[in-house]
Short mmCIF file of C-alpha atoms and ligand atoms in Angstrom, two decimals:
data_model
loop_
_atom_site.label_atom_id
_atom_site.label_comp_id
_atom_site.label_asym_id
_atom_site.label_seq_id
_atom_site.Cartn_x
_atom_site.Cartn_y
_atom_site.Cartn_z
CA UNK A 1 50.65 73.20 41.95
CA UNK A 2 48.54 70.48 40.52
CA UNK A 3 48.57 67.67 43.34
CA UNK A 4 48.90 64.01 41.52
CA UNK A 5 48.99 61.51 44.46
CA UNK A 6 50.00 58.71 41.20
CA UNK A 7 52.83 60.76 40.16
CA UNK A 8 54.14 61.38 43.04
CA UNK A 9 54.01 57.90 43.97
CA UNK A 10 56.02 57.18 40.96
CA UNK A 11 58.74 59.73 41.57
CA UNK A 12 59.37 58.17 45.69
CA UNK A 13 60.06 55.04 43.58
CA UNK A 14 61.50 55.83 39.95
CA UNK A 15 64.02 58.68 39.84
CA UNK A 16 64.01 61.55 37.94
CA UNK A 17 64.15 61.03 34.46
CA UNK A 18 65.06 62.98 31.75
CA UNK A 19 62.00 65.07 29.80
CA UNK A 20 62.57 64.16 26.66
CA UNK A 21 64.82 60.80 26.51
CA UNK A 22 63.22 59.44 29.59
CA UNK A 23 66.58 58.16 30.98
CA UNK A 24 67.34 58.13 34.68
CA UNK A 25 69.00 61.89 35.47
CA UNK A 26 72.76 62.14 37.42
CA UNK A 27 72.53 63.99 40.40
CA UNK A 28 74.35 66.92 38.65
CA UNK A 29 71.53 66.91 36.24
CA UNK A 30 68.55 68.65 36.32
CA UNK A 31 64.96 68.16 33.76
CA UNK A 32 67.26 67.05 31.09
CA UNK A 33 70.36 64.81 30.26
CA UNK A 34 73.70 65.59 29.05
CA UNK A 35 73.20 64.47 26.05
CA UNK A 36 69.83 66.58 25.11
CA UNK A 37 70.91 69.16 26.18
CA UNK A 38 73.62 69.19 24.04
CA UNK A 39 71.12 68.12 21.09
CA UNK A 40 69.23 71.30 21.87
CA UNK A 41 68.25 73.11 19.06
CA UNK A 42 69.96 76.26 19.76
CA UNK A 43 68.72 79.63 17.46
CA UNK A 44 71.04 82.21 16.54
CA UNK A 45 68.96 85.20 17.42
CA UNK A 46 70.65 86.32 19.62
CA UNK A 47 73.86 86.79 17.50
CA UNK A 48 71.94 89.25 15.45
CA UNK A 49 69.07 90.39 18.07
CA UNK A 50 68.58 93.17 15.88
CA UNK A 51 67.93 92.10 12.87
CA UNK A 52 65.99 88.62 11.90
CA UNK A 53 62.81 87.63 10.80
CA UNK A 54 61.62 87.58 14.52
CA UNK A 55 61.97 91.27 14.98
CA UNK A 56 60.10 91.67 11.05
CA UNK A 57 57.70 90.05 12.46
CA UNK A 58 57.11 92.46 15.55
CA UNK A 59 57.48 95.54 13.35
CA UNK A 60 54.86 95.92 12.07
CA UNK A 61 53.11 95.27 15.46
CA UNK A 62 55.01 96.91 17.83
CA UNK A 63 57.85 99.32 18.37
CA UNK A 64 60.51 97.05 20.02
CA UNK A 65 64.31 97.06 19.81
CA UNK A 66 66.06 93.49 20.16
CA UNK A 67 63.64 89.68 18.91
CA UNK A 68 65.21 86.69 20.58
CA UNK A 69 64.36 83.13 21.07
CA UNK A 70 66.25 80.25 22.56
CA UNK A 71 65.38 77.53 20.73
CA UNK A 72 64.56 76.46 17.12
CA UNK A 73 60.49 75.62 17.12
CA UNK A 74 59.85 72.66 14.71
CA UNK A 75 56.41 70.91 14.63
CA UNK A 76 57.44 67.00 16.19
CA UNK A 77 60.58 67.95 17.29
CA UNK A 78 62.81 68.38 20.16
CA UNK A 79 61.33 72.55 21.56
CA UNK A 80 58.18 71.56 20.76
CA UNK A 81 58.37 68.35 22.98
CA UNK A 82 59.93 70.37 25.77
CA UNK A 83 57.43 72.93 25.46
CA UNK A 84 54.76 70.25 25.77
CA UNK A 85 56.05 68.97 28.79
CA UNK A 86 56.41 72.52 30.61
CA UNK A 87 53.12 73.75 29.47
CA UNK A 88 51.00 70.11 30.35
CA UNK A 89 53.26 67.77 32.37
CA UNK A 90 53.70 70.04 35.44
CA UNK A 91 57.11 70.87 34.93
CA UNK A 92 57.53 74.29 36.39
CA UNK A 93 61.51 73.69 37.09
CA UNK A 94 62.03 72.96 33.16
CA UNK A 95 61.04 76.69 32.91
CA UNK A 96 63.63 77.66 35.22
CA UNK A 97 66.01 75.40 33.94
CA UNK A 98 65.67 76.53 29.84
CA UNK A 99 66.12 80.15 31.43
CA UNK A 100 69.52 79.89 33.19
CA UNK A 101 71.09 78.28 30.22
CA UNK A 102 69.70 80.76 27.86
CA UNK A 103 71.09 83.46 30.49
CA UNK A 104 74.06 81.29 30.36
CA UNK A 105 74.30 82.01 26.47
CA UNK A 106 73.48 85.75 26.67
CA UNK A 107 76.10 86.88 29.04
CA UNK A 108 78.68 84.95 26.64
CA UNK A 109 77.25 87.11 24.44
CA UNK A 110 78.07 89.99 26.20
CA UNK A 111 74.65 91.05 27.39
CA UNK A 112 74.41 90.75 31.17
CA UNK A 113 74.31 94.52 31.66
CA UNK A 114 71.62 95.03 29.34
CA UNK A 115 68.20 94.73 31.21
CA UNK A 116 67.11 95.82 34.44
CA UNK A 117 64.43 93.46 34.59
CA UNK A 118 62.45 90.60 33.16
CA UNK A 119 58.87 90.92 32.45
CA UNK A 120 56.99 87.62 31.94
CA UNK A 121 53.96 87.44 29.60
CA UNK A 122 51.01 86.34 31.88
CA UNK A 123 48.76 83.71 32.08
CA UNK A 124 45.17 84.21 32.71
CA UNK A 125 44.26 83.63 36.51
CA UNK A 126 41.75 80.41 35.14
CA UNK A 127 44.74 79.14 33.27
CA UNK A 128 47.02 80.20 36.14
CA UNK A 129 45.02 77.96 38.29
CA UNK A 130 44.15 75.28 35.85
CA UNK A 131 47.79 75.08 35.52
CA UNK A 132 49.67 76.21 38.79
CA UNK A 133 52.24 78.32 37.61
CA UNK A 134 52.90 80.05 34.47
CA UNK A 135 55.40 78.70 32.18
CA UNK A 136 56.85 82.27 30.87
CA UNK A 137 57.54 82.87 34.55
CA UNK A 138 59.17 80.28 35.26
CA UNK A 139 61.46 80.66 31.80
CA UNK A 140 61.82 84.65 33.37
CA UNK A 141 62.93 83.11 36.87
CA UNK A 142 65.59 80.94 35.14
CA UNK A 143 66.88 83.58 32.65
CA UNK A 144 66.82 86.13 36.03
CA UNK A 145 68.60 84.28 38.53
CA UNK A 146 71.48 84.33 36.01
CA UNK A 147 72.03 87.43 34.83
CA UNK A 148 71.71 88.06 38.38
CA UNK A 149 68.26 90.85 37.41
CA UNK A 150 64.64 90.76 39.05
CA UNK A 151 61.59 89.23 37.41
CA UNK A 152 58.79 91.92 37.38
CA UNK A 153 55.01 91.34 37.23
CA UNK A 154 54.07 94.32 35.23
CA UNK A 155 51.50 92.92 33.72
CA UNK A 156 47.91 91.50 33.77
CA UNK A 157 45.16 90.23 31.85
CA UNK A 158 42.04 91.59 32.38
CA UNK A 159 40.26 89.38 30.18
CA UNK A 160 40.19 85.81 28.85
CA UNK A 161 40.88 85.69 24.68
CA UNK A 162 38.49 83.35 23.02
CA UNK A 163 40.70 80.16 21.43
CA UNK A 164 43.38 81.59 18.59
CA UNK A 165 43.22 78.45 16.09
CA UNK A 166 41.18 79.92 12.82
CA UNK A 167 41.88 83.21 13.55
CA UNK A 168 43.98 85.41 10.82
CA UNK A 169 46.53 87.65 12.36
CA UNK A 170 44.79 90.56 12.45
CA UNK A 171 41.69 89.31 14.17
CA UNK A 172 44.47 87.25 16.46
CA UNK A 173 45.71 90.87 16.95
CA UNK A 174 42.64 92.16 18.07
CA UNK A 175 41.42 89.43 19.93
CA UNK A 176 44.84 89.96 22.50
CA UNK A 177 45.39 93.85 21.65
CA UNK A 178 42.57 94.76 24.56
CA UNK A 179 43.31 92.91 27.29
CA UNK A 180 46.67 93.21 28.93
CA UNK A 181 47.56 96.40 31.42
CA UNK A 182 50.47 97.22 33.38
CA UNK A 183 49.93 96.37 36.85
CA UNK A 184 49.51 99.00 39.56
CA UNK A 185 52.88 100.41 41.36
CA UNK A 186 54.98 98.91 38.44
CA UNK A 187 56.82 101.85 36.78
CA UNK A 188 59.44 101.24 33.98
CA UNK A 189 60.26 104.65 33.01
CA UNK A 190 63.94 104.40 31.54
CA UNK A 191 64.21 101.44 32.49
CA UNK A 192 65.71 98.50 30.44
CA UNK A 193 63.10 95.51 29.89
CA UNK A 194 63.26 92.52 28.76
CA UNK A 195 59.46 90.51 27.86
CA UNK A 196 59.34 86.83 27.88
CA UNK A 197 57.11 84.38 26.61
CA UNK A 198 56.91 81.15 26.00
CA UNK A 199 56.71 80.56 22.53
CA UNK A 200 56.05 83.51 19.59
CA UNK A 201 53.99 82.49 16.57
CA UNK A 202 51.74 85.48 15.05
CA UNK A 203 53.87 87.22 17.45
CA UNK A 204 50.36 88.99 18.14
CA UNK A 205 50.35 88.43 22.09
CA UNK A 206 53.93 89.61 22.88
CA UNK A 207 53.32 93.20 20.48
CA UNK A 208 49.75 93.43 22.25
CA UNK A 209 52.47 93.16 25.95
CA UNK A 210 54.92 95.41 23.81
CA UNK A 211 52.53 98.39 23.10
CA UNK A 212 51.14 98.22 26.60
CA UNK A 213 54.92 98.53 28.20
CA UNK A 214 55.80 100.64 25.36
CA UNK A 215 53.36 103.57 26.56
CA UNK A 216 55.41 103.42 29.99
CA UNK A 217 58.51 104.50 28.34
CA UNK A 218 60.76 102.11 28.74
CA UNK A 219 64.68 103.14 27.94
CA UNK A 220 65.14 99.69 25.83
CA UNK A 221 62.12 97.41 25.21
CA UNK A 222 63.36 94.08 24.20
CA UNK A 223 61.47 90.50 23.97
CA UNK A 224 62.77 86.82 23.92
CA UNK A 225 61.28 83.61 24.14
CA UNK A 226 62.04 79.98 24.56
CA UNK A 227 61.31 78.63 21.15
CA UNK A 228 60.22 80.55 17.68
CA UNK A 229 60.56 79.65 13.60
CA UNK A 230 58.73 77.94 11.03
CA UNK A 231 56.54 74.95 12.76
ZN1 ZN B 301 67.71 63.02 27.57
#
């Protein structure tokens, strides 16, 4: 965890405040008000997991079965603020928090058998460090503790990728497609998975963690992440 002797200071005398509005959080309310998170802009993947432009995406990429995301992503607006603040503004329990009411959502859904586990995306150990947790674990944790299934570390990076801006999607592709691995002792063998990340753009990094947990023979291989679309 980062240690910030200024923020801290702040928090013994300000409250909590909400991440996005900034106002002063209820007891009963946790990273974000009432009121954003009913403004939340809620995707309807997961009414037709499927079958969107998500999963086209993937296709191509990887052999997966359901393509979910939480949230809308628009450039400016209200996911990509709230992914800003749980990637940069040490915000580790907005992670959690995104994840139990996206669980919330699934099992009205009708999907809280589904999955035996939850396997985040991971973060390179620099990044890990730099950072002090990683934000797809923390969004696995979340989504996990309510549908009442384990978070699994399958997987590793065994190499840093070079910076993705400029890239086209097929040297994005290969830039990622070498260096994740399934961690020792982890064995998913008919087993029911479900891969989260943070955010999916090219989609390249999530089918690069697809093909590796793919090879393992998973029963059901399905991914979801907290925001995806059109920036
Ligand atoms: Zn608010």
């Amino acid at each position: 965890m980062r240690f910030n002797v200024f923020e801290d200071f702040l928090t013994l005398i300000f409250p909590e405040t909400c991440v996005v509005c900034r106002r002063s959080l209820f007891a009963f309310e946790d990273h974000l008000c009432r009121v954003c998170q009913a403004n939340l802009p809620v995707a309807s993947y997961h009414l037709f997991p499927e079958s969107n432009d998500l999963k086209t995406k993937i296709m191509g990429l990887a052999h997966v079965e359901w393509v979910m995301s939480y949230l809308k992503y628009s450039k400016k607006g209200l996911s990509q603020q709230i992914l800003h603040q749980l990637k940069y503004k040490n915000k580790p329990g907005l992670g959690r928090v995104l994840g139990r009411l996206y669980g919330q959502l699934l099992i009205e859904q009708g999907y809280q058998t589904r999955w035996h586990s939850i396997i985040p995306v991971p973060l390179h150990t620099t990044k890990l460090r730099r950072r002090g947790y990683n934000q797809s674990q923390c969004f696995a944790e979340g989504l996990a503790e309510t549908l009442a299934i384990t978070v699994v570390s399958g997987l590793k990076r065994t190499a840093n990728t070079d910076t993705q801006t400029r890239k086209s999607r097929i040297q994005r592709w290969e830039n990622v497609s070498e260096v994740f691995e399934l961690t020792p002792q982890t064995s998913i063998y008919g087993k029911r998975i479900l891969l989260v990340d943070d955010v999916m753009t090219t989609g390249a990094t999530l089918a690069a963690c697809a093909c590796v947990l793919r090879a393992a023979n998973p029963e059901i291989l399905d991914l979801a992440v907290i925001a995806a679309g059109k920036g």
